[in-house]
PDB file of C-alpha atoms in Angstrom:
ATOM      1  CA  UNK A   1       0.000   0.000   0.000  1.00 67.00           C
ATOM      2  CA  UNK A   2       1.519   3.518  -0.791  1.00 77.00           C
ATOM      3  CA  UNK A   3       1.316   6.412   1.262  1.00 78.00           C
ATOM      4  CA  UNK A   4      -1.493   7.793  -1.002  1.00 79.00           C
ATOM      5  CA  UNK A   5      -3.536   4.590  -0.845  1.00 82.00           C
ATOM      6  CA  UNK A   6      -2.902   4.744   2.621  1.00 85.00           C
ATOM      7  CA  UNK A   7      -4.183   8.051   3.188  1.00 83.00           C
ATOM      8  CA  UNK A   8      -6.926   7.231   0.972  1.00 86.00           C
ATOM      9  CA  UNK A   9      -8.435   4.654   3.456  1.00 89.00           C
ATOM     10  CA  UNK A  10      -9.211   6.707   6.154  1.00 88.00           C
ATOM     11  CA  UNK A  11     -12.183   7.915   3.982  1.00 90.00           C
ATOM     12  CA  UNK A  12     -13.193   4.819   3.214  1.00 92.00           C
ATOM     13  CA  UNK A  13     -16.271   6.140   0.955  1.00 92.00           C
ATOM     14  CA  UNK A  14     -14.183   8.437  -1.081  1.00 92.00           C
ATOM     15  CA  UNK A  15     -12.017   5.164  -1.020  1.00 93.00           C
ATOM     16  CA  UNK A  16     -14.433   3.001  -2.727  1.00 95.00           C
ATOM     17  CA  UNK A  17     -15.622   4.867  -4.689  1.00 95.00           C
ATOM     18  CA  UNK A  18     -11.670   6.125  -6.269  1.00 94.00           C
ATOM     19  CA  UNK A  19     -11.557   2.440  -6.482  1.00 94.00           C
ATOM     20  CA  UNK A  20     -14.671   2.134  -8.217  1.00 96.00           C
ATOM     21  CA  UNK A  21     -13.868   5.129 -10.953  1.00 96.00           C
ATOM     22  CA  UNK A  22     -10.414   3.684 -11.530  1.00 94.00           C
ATOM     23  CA  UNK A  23     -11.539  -0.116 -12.443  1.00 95.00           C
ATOM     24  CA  UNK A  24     -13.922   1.573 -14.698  1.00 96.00           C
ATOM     25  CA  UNK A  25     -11.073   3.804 -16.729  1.00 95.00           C
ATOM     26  CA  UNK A  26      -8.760   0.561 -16.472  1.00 93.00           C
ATOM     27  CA  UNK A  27     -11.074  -2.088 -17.154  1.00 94.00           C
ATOM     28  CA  UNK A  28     -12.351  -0.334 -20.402  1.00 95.00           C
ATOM     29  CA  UNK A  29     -12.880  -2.900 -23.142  1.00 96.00           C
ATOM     30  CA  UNK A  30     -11.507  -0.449 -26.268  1.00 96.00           C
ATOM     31  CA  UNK A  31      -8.456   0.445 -24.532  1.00 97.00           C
ATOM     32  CA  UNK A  32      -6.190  -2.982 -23.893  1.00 96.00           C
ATOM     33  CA  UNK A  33      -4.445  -3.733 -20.408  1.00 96.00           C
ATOM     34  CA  UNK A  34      -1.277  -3.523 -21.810  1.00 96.00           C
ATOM     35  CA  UNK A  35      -1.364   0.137 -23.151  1.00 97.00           C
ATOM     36  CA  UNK A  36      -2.771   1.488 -19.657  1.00 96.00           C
ATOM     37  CA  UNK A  37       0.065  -0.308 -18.141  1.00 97.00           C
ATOM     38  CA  UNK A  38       2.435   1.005 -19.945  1.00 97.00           C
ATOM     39  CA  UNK A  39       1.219   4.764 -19.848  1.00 98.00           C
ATOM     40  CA  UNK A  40       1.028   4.076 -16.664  1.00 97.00           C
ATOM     41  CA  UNK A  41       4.486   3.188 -15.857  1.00 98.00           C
ATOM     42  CA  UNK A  42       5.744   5.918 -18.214  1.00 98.00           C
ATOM     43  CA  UNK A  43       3.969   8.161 -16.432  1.00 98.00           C
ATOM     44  CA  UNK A  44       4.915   6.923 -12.908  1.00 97.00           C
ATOM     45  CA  UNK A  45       8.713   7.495 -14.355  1.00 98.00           C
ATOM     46  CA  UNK A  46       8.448  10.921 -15.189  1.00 98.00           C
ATOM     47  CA  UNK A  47       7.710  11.544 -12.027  1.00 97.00           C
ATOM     48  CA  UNK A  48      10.132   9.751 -10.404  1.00 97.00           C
ATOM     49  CA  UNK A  49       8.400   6.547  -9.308  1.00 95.00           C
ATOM     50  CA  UNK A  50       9.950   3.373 -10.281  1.00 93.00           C
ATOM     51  CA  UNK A  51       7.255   1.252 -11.350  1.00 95.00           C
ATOM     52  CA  UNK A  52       6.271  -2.182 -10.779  1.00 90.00           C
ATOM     53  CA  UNK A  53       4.767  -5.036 -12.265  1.00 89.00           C
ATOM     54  CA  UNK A  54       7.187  -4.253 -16.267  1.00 93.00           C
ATOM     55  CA  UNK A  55      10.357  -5.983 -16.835  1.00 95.00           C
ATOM     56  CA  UNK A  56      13.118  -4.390 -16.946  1.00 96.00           C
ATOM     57  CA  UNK A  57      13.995  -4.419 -20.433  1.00 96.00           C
ATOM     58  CA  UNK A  58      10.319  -2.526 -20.889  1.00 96.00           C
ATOM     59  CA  UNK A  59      11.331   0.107 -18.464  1.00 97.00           C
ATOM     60  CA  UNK A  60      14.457   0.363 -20.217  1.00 97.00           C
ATOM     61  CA  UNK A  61      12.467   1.285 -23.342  1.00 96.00           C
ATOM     62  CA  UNK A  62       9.772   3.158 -21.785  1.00 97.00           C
ATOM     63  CA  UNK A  63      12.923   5.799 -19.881  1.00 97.00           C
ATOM     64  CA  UNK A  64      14.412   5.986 -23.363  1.00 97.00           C
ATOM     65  CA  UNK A  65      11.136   6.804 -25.146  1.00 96.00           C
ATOM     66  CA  UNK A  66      12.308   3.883 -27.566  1.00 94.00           C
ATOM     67  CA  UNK A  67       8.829   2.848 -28.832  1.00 93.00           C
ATOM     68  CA  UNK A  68       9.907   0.889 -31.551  1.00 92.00           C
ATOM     69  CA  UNK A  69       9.070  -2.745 -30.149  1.00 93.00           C
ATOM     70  CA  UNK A  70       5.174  -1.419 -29.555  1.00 97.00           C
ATOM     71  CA  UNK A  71       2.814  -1.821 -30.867  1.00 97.00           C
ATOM     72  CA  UNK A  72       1.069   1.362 -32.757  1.00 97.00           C
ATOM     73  CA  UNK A  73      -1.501   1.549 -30.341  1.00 98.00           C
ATOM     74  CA  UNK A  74       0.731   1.841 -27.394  1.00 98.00           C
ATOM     75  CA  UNK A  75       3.250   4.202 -29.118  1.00 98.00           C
ATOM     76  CA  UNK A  76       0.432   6.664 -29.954  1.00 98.00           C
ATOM     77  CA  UNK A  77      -0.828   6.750 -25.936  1.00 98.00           C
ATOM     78  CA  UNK A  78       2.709   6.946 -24.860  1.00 98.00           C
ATOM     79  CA  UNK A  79       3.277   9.720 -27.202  1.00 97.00           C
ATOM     80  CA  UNK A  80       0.404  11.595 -24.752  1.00 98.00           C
ATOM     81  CA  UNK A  81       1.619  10.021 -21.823  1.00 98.00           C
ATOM     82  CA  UNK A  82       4.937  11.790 -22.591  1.00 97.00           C
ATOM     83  CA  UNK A  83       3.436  15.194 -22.382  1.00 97.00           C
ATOM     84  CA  UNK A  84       0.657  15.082 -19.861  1.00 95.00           C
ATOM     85  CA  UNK A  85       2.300  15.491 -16.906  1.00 94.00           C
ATOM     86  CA  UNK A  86       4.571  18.450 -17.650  1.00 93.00           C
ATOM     87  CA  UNK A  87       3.850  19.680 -21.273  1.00 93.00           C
ATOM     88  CA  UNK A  88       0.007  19.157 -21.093  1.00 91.00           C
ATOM     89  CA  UNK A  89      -0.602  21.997 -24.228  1.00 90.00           C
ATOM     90  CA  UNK A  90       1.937  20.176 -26.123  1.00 93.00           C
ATOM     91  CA  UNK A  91      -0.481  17.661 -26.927  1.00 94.00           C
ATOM     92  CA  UNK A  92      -1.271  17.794 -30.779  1.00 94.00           C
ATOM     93  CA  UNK A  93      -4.449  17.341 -32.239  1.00 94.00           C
ATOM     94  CA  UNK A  94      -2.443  15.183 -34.168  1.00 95.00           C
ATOM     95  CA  UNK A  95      -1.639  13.339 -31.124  1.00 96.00           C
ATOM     96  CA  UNK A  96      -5.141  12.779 -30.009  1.00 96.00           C
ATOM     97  CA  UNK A  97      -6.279  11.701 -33.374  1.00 96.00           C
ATOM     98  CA  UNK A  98      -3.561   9.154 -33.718  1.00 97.00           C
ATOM     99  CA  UNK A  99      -5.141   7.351 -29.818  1.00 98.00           C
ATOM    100  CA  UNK A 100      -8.462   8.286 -31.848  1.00 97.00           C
ATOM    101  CA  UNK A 101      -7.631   6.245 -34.536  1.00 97.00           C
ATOM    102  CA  UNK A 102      -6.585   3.608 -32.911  1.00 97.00           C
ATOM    103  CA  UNK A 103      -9.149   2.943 -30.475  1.00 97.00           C
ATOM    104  CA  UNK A 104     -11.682   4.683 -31.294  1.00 97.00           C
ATOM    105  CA  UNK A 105     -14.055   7.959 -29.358  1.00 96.00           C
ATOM    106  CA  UNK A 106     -14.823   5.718 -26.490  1.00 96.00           C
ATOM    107  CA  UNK A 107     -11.036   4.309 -26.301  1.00 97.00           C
ATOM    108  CA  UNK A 108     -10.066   8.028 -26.469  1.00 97.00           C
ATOM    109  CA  UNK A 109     -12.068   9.242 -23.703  1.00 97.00           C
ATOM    110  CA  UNK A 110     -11.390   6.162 -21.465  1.00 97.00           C
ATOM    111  CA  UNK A 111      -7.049   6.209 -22.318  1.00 98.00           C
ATOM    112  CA  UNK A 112      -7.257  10.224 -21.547  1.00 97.00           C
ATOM    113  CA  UNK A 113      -9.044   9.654 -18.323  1.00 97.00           C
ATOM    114  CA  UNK A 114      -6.709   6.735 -17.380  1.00 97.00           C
ATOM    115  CA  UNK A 115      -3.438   9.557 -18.253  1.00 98.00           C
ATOM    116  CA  UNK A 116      -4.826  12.293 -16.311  1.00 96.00           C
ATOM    117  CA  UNK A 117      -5.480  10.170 -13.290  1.00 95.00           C
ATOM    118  CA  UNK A 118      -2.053   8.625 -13.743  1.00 96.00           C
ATOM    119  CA  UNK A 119      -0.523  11.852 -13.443  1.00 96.00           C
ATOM    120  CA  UNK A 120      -2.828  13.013 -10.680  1.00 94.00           C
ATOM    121  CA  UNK A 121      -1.427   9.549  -8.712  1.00 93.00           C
ATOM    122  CA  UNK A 122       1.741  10.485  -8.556  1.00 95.00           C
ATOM    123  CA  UNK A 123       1.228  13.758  -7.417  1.00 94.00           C
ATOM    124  CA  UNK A 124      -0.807  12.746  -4.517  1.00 91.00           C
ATOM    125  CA  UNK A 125       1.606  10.168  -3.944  1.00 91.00           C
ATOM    126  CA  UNK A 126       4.881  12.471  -4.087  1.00 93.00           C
ATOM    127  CA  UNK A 127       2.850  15.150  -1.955  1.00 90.00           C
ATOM    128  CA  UNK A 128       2.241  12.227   0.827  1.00 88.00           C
ATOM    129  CA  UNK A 129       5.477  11.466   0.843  1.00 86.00           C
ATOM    130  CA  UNK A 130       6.765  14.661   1.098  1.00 86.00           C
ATOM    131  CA  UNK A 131       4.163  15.431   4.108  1.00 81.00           C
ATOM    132  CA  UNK A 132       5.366  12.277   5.628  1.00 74.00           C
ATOM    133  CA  UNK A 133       1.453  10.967   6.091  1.00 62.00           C
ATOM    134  CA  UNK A 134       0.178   8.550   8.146  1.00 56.00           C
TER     135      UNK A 134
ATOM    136  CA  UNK B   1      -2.970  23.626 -27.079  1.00 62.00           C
ATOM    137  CA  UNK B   2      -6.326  23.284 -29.304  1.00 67.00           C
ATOM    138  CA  UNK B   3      -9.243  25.207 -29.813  1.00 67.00           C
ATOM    139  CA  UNK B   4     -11.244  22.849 -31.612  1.00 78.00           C
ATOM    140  CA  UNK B   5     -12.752  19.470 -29.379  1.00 83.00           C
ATOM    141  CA  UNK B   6     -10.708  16.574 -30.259  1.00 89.00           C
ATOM    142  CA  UNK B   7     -13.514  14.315 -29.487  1.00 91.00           C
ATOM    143  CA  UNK B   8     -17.101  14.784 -30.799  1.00 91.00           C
ATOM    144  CA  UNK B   9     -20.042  14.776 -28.946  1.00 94.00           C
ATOM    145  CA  UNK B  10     -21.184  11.019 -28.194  1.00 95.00           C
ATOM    146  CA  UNK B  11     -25.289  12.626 -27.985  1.00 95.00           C
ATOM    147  CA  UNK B  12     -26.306  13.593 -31.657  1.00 93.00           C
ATOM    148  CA  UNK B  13     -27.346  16.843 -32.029  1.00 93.00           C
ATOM    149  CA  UNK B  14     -25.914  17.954 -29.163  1.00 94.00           C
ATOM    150  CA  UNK B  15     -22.825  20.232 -29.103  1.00 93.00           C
ATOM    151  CA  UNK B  16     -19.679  18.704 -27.697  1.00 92.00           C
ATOM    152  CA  UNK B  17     -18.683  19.801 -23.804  1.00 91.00           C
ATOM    153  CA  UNK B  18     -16.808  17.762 -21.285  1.00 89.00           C
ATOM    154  CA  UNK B  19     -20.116  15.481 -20.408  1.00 93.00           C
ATOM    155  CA  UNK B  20     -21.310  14.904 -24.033  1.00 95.00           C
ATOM    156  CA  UNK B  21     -17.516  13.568 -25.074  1.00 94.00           C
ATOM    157  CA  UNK B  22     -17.467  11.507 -21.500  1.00 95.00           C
ATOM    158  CA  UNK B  23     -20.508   9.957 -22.586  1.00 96.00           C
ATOM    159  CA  UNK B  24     -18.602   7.793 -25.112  1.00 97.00           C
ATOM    160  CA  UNK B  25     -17.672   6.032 -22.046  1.00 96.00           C
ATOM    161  CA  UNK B  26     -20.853   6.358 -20.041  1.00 96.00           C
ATOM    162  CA  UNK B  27     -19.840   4.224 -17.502  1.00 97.00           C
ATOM    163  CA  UNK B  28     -16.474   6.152 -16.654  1.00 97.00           C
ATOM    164  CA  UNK B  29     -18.372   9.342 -16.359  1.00 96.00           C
ATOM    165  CA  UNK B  30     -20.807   7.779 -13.803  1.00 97.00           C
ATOM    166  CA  UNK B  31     -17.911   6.752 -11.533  1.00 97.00           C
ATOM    167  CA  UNK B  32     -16.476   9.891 -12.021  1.00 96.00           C
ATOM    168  CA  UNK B  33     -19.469  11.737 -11.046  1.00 96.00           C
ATOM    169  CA  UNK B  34     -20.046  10.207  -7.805  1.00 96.00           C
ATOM    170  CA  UNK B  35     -16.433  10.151  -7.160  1.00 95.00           C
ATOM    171  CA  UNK B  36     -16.750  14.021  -7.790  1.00 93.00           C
ATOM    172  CA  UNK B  37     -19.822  14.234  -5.519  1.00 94.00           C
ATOM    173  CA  UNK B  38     -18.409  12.601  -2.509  1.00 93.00           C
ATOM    174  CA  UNK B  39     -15.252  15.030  -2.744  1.00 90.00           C
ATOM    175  CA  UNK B  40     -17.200  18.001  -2.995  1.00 91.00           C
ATOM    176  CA  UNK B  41     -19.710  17.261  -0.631  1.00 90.00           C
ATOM    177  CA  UNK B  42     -18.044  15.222   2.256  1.00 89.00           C
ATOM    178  CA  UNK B  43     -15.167  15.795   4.177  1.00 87.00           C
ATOM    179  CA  UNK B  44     -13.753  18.570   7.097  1.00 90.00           C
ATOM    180  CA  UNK B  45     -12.609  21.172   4.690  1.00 92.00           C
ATOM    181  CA  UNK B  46     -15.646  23.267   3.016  1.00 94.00           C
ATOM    182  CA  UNK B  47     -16.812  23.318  -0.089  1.00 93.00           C
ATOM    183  CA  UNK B  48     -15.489  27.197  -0.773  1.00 95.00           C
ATOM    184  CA  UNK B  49     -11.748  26.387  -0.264  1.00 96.00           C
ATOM    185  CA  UNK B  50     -12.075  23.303  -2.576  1.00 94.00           C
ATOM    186  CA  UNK B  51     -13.440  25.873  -5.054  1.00 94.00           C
ATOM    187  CA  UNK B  52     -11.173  28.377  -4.604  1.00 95.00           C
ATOM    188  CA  UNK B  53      -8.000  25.825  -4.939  1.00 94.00           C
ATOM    189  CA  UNK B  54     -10.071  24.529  -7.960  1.00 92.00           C
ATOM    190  CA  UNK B  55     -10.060  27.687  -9.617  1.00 93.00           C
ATOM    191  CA  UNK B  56      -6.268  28.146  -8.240  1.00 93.00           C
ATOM    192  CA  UNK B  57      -5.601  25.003 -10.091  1.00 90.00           C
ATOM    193  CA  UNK B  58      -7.155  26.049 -13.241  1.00 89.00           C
ATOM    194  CA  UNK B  59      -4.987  28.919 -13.794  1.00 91.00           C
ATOM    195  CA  UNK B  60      -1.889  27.451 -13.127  1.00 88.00           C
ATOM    196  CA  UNK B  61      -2.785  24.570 -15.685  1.00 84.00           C
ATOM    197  CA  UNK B  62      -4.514  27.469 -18.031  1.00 83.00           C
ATOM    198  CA  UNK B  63      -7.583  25.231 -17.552  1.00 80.00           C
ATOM    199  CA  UNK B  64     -10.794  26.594 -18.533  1.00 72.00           C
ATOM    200  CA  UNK B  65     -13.091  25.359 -16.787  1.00 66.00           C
TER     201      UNK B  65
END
């Protein structure tokens, strides 16, 4: 449990019901498991937060921004996952349209959810940290 | 940044906002809503500092809404 899940749980409601809104963005049937995972990693990096549950030679890639060995799919979320933390109005139309394309409006809406609350994870969990809450 | 919607509305007829492009994924925005609900409306700290750290937010980000 991290210090942000932690914190989480003394409101249990607002607990569930995270928990509740997150399976729904993650369990999305147009966006596959692999690309959230991935984004989410990426994401989790940026921030400085090693990730878990990716081999290494994946988080190799993912630190170098080597897409290459993914698929199209994944290399066109990463491409947003790249910039939403930090460079949020570099996002392209181009860029969304590529995710668009690939897995369609509801795929689109569900992967840009899943980014944003990626990013907002790691800030909660960096700002726990940082507070040193229990 | 963009100034046209990326995503079309998912309710014909009806001009694209944040809830009609959610609504391609219906069941997100549901979650999402009473997520939203039980942050605004539970909790110690009152609903006019959670605004006003909203709209704090919104700048810094260049948010609109």
């Amino acid at each position: 449990m991290t210090e942000f899940t932690s914190l989480l749980a003394q409101r249990p409601a607002l607990a569930e019901r995270y928990a509740a809104f997150l399976s729904s963005v993650q369990g999305h049937a147009a966006v596959p498991a692999r690309l959230n995972e991935l984004c989410r990693a990426r994401i989790q990096q940026i921030h400085g937060i090693t990730p878990a549950g990716l081999d290494e030679a994946t988080l190799v890639q993912l630190a170098a921004t080597d897409y290459s060995s993914f698929t199209s799919a994944e290399a066109a979320g990463l491409a947003i996952a790249e910039k939403i933390s930090f460079q949020h109005h570099g996002i392209t139309d181009d860029d969304v349209e590529q995710v668009r394309q690939e897995v369609g409006n509801d795929g689109c809406v569900a992967l840009l959810t899943a980014l944003s609350f990626y990013d907002v994870e790691c800030r909660l969990q960096l700002t726990t940290e940082a507070l040193n809450v229990d | 940044m963009s100034t046209k919607p990326r995503v079309e509305s998912a309710l014909p007829g009806e001009p694209v906002s944040f809830a009609t492009a959610m609504m391609h994924a219906p069941d997100i925005l549901t979650r999402f809503g009473e997520l939203y609900a039980d942050f605004w409306q539970q909790g110690i700290i009152s609903q006019e500092i959670k605004e006003m750290t909203r709209i704090r937010n919104a700048r810094i980000t260049d948010c609109g809404y």
